mmCIF file of C-alpha atoms in Angstrom:
data_model
loop_
_atom_site.group_PDB
_atom_site.id
_atom_site.type_symbol
_atom_site.label_atom_id
_atom_site.label_comp_id
_atom_site.label_asym_id
_atom_site.label_seq_id
_atom_site.Cartn_x
_atom_site.Cartn_y
_atom_site.Cartn_z
ATOM 1 C CA ILE T 1 -11.205 -7.943 -11.576
ATOM 2 C CA MET T 2 -9.475 -9.749 -8.126
ATOM 3 C CA LEU T 3 -10.649 -12.268 -5.549
ATOM 4 C CA THR T 4 -14.029 -10.794 -4.138
ATOM 5 C CA SER T 5 -12.611 -10.264 -0.937
ATOM 6 C CA ILE T 6 -10.231 -7.304 -2.322
ATOM 7 C CA PHE T 7 -12.433 -6.507 -5.408
ATOM 8 C CA PRO T 8 -15.837 -7.154 -6.763
ATOM 9 C CA CYS T 9 -14.921 -9.709 -9.770
ATOM 10 C CA CYS T 10 -15.035 -12.886 -11.323
ATOM 11 C CA HIS T 11 -11.324 -13.912 -11.051
ATOM 12 C CA LYS T 12 -10.994 -17.034 -9.430
ATOM 13 C CA GLN T 13 -8.923 -17.433 -6.428
ATOM 14 C CA PRO T 14 -4.852 -19.154 -5.966
ATOM 15 C CA PRO T 15 -5.187 -22.294 -3.909
ATOM 16 C CA GLU T 16 -4.884 -21.769 -0.470
ATOM 17 C CA GLU T 17 -0.968 -21.807 0.983
ATOM 18 C CA SER T 18 -0.825 -24.393 3.796
ATOM 19 C CA ASN T 19 0.830 -24.213 7.228
ATOM 20 C CA THR T 20 0.180 -20.698 7.180
ATOM 21 C CA PRO T 21 1.782 -18.972 10.209
ATOM 22 C CA LYS T 22 0.063 -17.747 13.146
ATOM 23 C CA PRO T 23 -1.876 -14.488 12.388
ATOM 24 C CA SER T 24 0.247 -11.367 13.727
ATOM 25 C CA SER T 25 -0.221 -8.970 16.528
ATOM 26 C CA SER T 26 -2.193 -5.910 15.738
ATOM 27 C CA HIS T 27 -3.420 -3.594 18.049
ATOM 28 C CA PRO T 28 -5.788 -0.885 16.961
ATOM 29 C CA GLU T 29 -7.150 0.128 20.304
ATOM 30 C CA GLN T 30 -3.685 0.435 21.755
ATOM 31 C CA ALA T 31 -0.343 2.521 21.923
ATOM 32 C CA ILE T 32 2.895 0.881 19.831
ATOM 33 C CA MET T 33 5.207 2.962 20.776
ATOM 34 C CA THR T 34 8.384 1.609 18.774
ATOM 35 C CA ILE T 35 8.544 0.321 15.493
ATOM 36 C CA ASN T 36 11.284 -1.761 14.451
ATOM 37 C CA LYS T 37 12.144 -4.150 11.247
ATOM 38 C CA GLU T 38 9.796 -6.812 11.857
ATOM 39 C CA THR T 39 6.692 -4.088 12.004
ATOM 40 C CA ILE T 40 4.166 -3.976 9.390
ATOM 41 C CA VAL T 41 2.126 -0.934 9.726
ATOM 42 C CA MET T 42 -1.233 -0.402 7.565
ATOM 43 C CA TRP T 43 -2.540 2.860 6.391
ATOM 44 C CA ASP T 44 -6.426 2.096 4.772
ATOM 45 C CA GLY T 45 -7.973 5.316 3.257
ATOM 46 C CA ILE T 46 -9.563 7.172 0.499
ATOM 47 C CA VAL T 47 -7.849 9.167 -2.114
ATOM 48 C CA VAL T 48 -8.960 12.311 -3.347
ATOM 49 C CA ALA T 49 -7.173 13.531 -6.167
ATOM 50 C CA THR T 50 -7.977 17.011 -7.601
ATOM 51 C CA PRO T 51 -6.538 18.855 -10.836
ATOM 52 C CA THR T 52 -3.577 21.084 -9.946
ATOM 53 C CA ILE T 53 -4.141 24.514 -11.038
ATOM 54 C CA GLY T 54 -2.061 27.046 -12.860
ATOM 55 C CA THR T 55 -0.258 23.669 -14.485
ATOM 56 C CA ASN T 56 -0.350 21.686 -18.118
ATOM 57 C CA ASP T 57 1.400 19.187 -16.968
ATOM 58 C CA GLY T 58 -1.492 16.544 -16.169
ATOM 59 C CA SER T 59 -0.823 16.865 -11.997
ATOM 60 C CA PHE T 60 -3.014 16.658 -9.498
ATOM 61 C CA ASP T 61 -3.310 17.507 -5.884
ATOM 62 C CA ILE T 62 -3.554 14.824 -3.545
ATOM 63 C CA ALA T 63 -4.941 14.467 -0.725
ATOM 64 C CA TRP T 64 -5.277 10.774 1.236
ATOM 65 C CA SER T 65 -6.874 10.456 4.907
ATOM 66 C CA GLY T 66 -7.937 6.917 7.274
ATOM 67 C CA VAL T 67 -6.644 4.825 9.618
ATOM 68 C CA VAL T 68 -3.429 3.364 10.846
ATOM 69 C CA LEU T 69 -3.085 -0.209 12.168
ATOM 70 C CA VAL T 70 0.195 -1.524 13.558
ATOM 71 C CA HIS T 71 1.247 -5.476 13.064
ATOM 72 C CA GLU T 72 3.922 -6.564 15.512
ATOM 73 C CA ASN T 73 5.906 -9.862 14.952
ATOM 74 C CA ALA T 74 5.059 -9.622 11.216
ATOM 75 C CA ALA T 75 8.702 -10.627 9.897
ATOM 76 C CA ASP T 76 6.449 -13.212 7.711
ATOM 77 C CA PRO T 77 3.988 -10.778 6.004
ATOM 78 C CA LYS T 78 1.836 -13.890 5.505
ATOM 79 C CA VAL T 79 0.870 -13.077 8.757
ATOM 80 C CA VAL T 80 -0.778 -9.673 7.979
ATOM 81 C CA GLY T 81 -4.419 -10.128 6.306
ATOM 82 C CA GLU T 82 -6.821 -7.948 5.118
ATOM 83 C CA PRO T 83 -7.622 -5.420 7.569
ATOM 84 C CA PRO T 84 -10.932 -5.847 9.598
ATOM 85 C CA ARG T 85 -13.818 -4.470 8.684
ATOM 86 C CA PRO T 86 -17.194 -4.608 10.799
ATOM 87 C CA GLY T 87 -20.054 -6.269 9.537
ATOM 88 C CA SER T 88 -20.097 -4.576 5.752
ATOM 89 C CA ALA T 89 -18.486 -1.351 6.578
ATOM 90 C CA ALA T 90 -16.226 0.135 4.159
ATOM 91 C CA ASP T 91 -14.183 1.998 7.455
ATOM 92 C CA VAL T 92 -11.181 -0.451 9.314
ATOM 93 C CA VAL T 93 -11.914 0.374 13.045
ATOM 94 C CA SER T 94 -9.276 2.047 14.371
ATOM 95 C CA ASP T 95 -8.254 4.699 16.772
ATOM 96 C CA LYS T 96 -4.746 6.105 15.310
ATOM 97 C CA LYS T 97 -5.334 8.156 11.754
ATOM 98 C CA PHE T 98 -3.495 9.501 9.190
ATOM 99 C CA SER T 99 -3.971 12.368 6.839
ATOM 100 C CA VAL T 100 -1.230 13.320 4.015
ATOM 101 C CA THR T 101 -1.275 15.648 0.713
ATOM 102 C CA GLY T 102 0.945 15.216 -1.759
ATOM 103 C CA LEU T 103 0.755 15.793 -5.563
ATOM 104 C CA ALA T 104 0.522 13.352 -8.215
ATOM 105 C CA LYS T 105 2.730 13.267 -12.034
ATOM 106 C CA PRO T 106 1.474 10.724 -14.999
ATOM 107 C CA VAL T 107 4.091 8.174 -15.227
ATOM 108 C CA ASP T 108 3.939 8.561 -18.790
ATOM 109 C CA GLY T 109 4.250 12.114 -19.157
ATOM 110 C CA VAL T 110 1.060 12.427 -20.911
ATOM 111 C CA ALA T 111 -0.898 15.228 -19.690
ATOM 112 C CA ASP T 112 -4.629 13.959 -20.430
ATOM 113 C CA GLY T 113 -6.318 14.087 -16.907
ATOM 114 C CA ASN T 114 -6.638 10.527 -17.180
ATOM 115 C CA LYS T 115 -6.846 9.325 -13.631
ATOM 116 C CA PHE T 116 -7.169 5.573 -14.516
ATOM 117 C CA LYS T 117 -4.015 5.254 -15.704
ATOM 118 C CA LYS T 118 -0.774 5.222 -13.083
ATOM 119 C CA TYR T 119 0.968 8.339 -11.188
ATOM 120 C CA ASN T 120 3.508 9.054 -9.323
ATOM 121 C CA ILE T 121 2.862 10.335 -6.139
ATOM 122 C CA GLU T 122 5.035 12.016 -3.526
ATOM 123 C CA ILE T 123 3.528 12.782 -0.512
ATOM 124 C CA THR T 124 4.848 14.357 2.641
ATOM 125 C CA GLY T 125 2.006 17.161 3.481
ATOM 126 C CA GLY T 126 -1.043 17.406 5.750
ATOM 127 C CA ASP T 127 -0.716 16.264 9.215
ATOM 128 C CA GLY T 128 1.220 12.869 9.177
ATOM 129 C CA TRP T 129 0.207 10.034 10.783
ATOM 130 C CA GLU T 130 -0.522 8.274 14.486
ATOM 131 C CA LEU T 131 1.199 5.947 16.818
ATOM 132 C CA GLY T 132 -1.015 6.541 19.772
ATOM 133 C CA ASP T 133 1.796 8.075 21.295
ATOM 134 C CA GLY T 134 0.085 11.289 20.910
ATOM 135 C CA LYS T 135 2.659 12.543 18.887
ATOM 136 C CA ASN T 136 1.911 13.295 14.768
ATOM 137 C CA HIS T 137 4.458 11.444 12.648
ATOM 138 C CA GLN T 138 5.692 12.585 9.731
ATOM 139 C CA ASP T 139 7.490 11.199 6.424
ATOM 140 C CA LYS T 140 10.785 12.265 5.149
ATOM 141 C CA LYS T 141 10.013 10.881 1.529
ATOM 142 C CA HIS T 142 7.166 8.986 0.525
ATOM 143 C CA VAL T 143 6.438 7.902 -3.395
ATOM 144 C CA ILE T 144 3.897 5.849 -4.493
ATOM 145 C CA ILE T 145 2.968 4.510 -7.742
ATOM 146 C CA SER T 146 -1.029 4.344 -8.120
ATOM 147 C CA SER T 147 -4.114 5.069 -10.283
ATOM 148 C CA LEU T 148 -6.083 7.656 -8.940
ATOM 149 C CA GLN T 149 -9.704 6.112 -9.610
ATOM 150 C CA TRP T 150 -10.380 2.778 -9.212
ATOM 151 C CA ARG T 151 -12.164 0.484 -12.476
ATOM 152 C CA GLY T 152 -12.891 -2.981 -13.083
ATOM 153 C CA SER T 153 -10.153 -4.620 -14.849
ATOM 154 C CA PRO T 154 -9.304 -8.134 -16.122
ATOM 155 C CA ASP T 155 -5.861 -7.587 -15.518
ATOM 156 C CA GLY T 156 -5.325 -8.663 -11.413
ATOM 157 C CA SER T 157 -2.176 -5.800 -11.620
ATOM 158 C CA ASP T 158 -3.841 -2.677 -12.577
ATOM 159 C CA GLN T 159 -4.937 -2.126 -8.850
ATOM 160 C CA LEU T 160 -1.738 -2.733 -7.567
ATOM 161 C CA CYS T 161 0.292 0.243 -5.502
ATOM 162 C CA TYR T 162 3.515 0.669 -4.597
ATOM 163 C CA GLY T 163 5.198 2.780 -2.368
ATOM 164 C CA GLN T 164 9.248 3.474 -1.149
ATOM 165 C CA GLY T 165 10.465 6.221 1.358
ATOM 166 C CA GLU T 166 12.048 6.781 4.904
ATOM 167 C CA ASP T 167 10.469 7.859 8.219
ATOM 168 C CA GLU T 168 11.855 8.638 11.775
ATOM 169 C CA TYR T 169 12.604 4.583 11.968
ATOM 170 C CA GLY T 170 14.350 4.313 8.754
ATOM 171 C CA PRO T 171 13.602 3.270 4.768
ATOM 172 C CA PHE T 172 10.745 1.127 4.099
ATOM 173 C CA VAL T 173 8.868 -0.283 0.803
ATOM 174 C CA SER T 174 5.422 -0.934 0.884
ATOM 175 C CA LEU T 175 2.777 -2.841 -0.758
ATOM 176 C CA GLY T 176 -1.259 -2.817 -1.348
ATOM 177 C CA TYR T 177 -3.717 -1.999 -3.429
ATOM 178 C CA MET T 178 -6.654 0.460 -4.613
ATOM 179 C CA LYS T 179 -10.218 -1.177 -4.004
ATOM 180 C CA PRO T 180 -13.740 0.776 -5.503
ATOM 181 C CA GLY T 181 -14.015 4.060 -4.046
ATOM 182 C CA ASN T 182 -11.006 4.990 -4.311
ATOM 183 C CA ARG T 183 -9.780 3.536 -1.175
ATOM 184 C CA ILE T 184 -5.949 2.251 -1.044
ATOM 185 C CA THR T 185 -4.524 -0.025 1.565
ATOM 186 C CA LEU T 186 -1.002 0.106 2.061
ATOM 187 C CA ALA T 187 1.012 -1.945 3.929
ATOM 188 C CA ARG T 188 4.795 -0.704 4.819
ATOM 189 C CA ARG T 189 7.803 -3.189 5.646
ATOM 190 C CA CYS T 190 9.446 -0.733 8.366
ATOM 191 C CA ALA T 191 13.043 0.153 9.474
ATOM 192 C CA LEU T 192 14.974 -1.543 7.054
ATOM 193 C CA GLU T 193 18.723 -2.055 7.870
ATOM 194 C CA ALA T 194 21.580 -0.549 5.921
ATOM 195 C CA SER T 195 22.403 -4.206 4.710
ATOM 196 C CA ASP T 196 19.195 -4.913 3.533
ATOM 197 C CA GLY T 197 18.872 -4.874 -0.664
ATOM 198 C CA ARG T 198 15.867 -2.935 -0.513
ATOM 199 C CA VAL T 199 17.530 0.145 0.518
ATOM 200 C CA GLY T 200 18.535 1.448 -2.527
ATOM 201 C CA TRP T 201 15.154 0.382 -4.303
ATOM 202 C CA THR T 202 13.258 3.164 -5.793
ATOM 203 C CA VAL T 203 9.655 3.019 -6.087
ATOM 204 C CA GLN T 204 10.035 1.706 -9.422
ATOM 205 C CA ASP T 205 11.973 -1.028 -8.227
ATOM 206 C CA VAL T 206 9.257 -1.997 -5.953
ATOM 207 C CA GLU T 207 7.297 -2.373 -8.852
ATOM 208 C CA LYS T 208 9.396 -3.992 -10.647
ATOM 209 C CA GLU T 209 10.191 -6.864 -8.323
ATOM 210 C CA THR T 210 6.521 -6.838 -7.090
ATOM 211 C CA LEU T 211 5.568 -8.124 -10.972
ATOM 212 C CA LYS T 212 8.247 -10.269 -10.925
ATOM 213 C CA ALA T 213 7.807 -11.971 -7.800
ATOM 214 C CA ILE T 214 3.635 -12.699 -8.015
ATOM 215 C CA TYR T 215 2.480 -12.122 -11.335
ATOM 216 C CA ASP T 216 1.257 -14.470 -13.833
ATOM 217 C CA GLU T 217 1.675 -12.409 -17.641
ATOM 218 C CA GLU T 218 -0.501 -16.040 -19.011
ATOM 219 C CA GLU T 219 -3.325 -15.452 -16.491
ATOM 220 C CA GLU T 220 -3.015 -11.523 -16.834
ATOM 221 C CA ASP T 221 -3.412 -11.776 -12.426
ATOM 222 C CA ILE T 222 -0.998 -11.557 -9.361
ATOM 223 C CA THR T 223 -0.651 -14.485 -7.578
ATOM 224 C CA VAL T 224 -0.658 -13.818 -3.922
ATOM 225 C CA ARG T 225 -3.758 -11.854 -2.299
ATOM 226 C CA PRO T 226 -3.024 -9.494 -0.239
ATOM 227 C CA PRO T 227 -0.171 -8.379 -1.962
ATOM 228 C CA TRP T 228 1.990 -7.428 0.684
ATOM 229 C CA LYS T 229 2.336 -10.961 1.460
ATOM 230 C CA SER T 230 4.659 -11.231 -0.751
ATOM 231 C CA GLN T 231 8.402 -12.336 -0.723
ATOM 232 C CA VAL T 232 8.815 -8.689 -0.884
ATOM 233 C CA LEU T 233 7.885 -7.302 2.069
ATOM 234 C CA LYS T 234 9.443 -10.275 4.141
ATOM 235 C CA VAL T 235 12.280 -9.378 6.243
#
């Protein structure tokens, strides 16, 4: 449904962008002690969704865990490419991990157990995430819009994921996608300043502005891959 470097699909690839900025510095092997507005923090890992016991509202308990990559000097998100996966491995190599939990409720409010549709996921429990400084960092707020299970689709927007929240460094917005195996890669623009209009966005605003920026309704496909390279994550 998207280009083959993201999803196994047959969709055409958008033209290569000219004047591509120099790649950012990502240091999975060393401690990154400071996060600022030019930093993009990427999470990559598997999502597990289990029906919540004792409810009839269609909710799922969520567990999401994987690795953290920190990209410095990434004021222009175009410098942040796909996370490196050695050889044919599915996992990204990093010594920084994350493990979070939360609750997902269907966006449409219908309790039908359909994991392929979109859910609002509030995810602030669990161990949190690492920066290599010996601490576990916790999000104060983290809301994601995503499906709970990957499936092939001709519509390039179906696998997109959107996030919004706040951590100890300030408000953030994030963009990413789900891959086969229910693997979500989500990149956050950190430490938004008070004067930044995105501070007032909801996760629904992130979705709306992203689709406005990169979705071609006629082609039923996105025009920027990976999605975090869009203007939505610019400083």
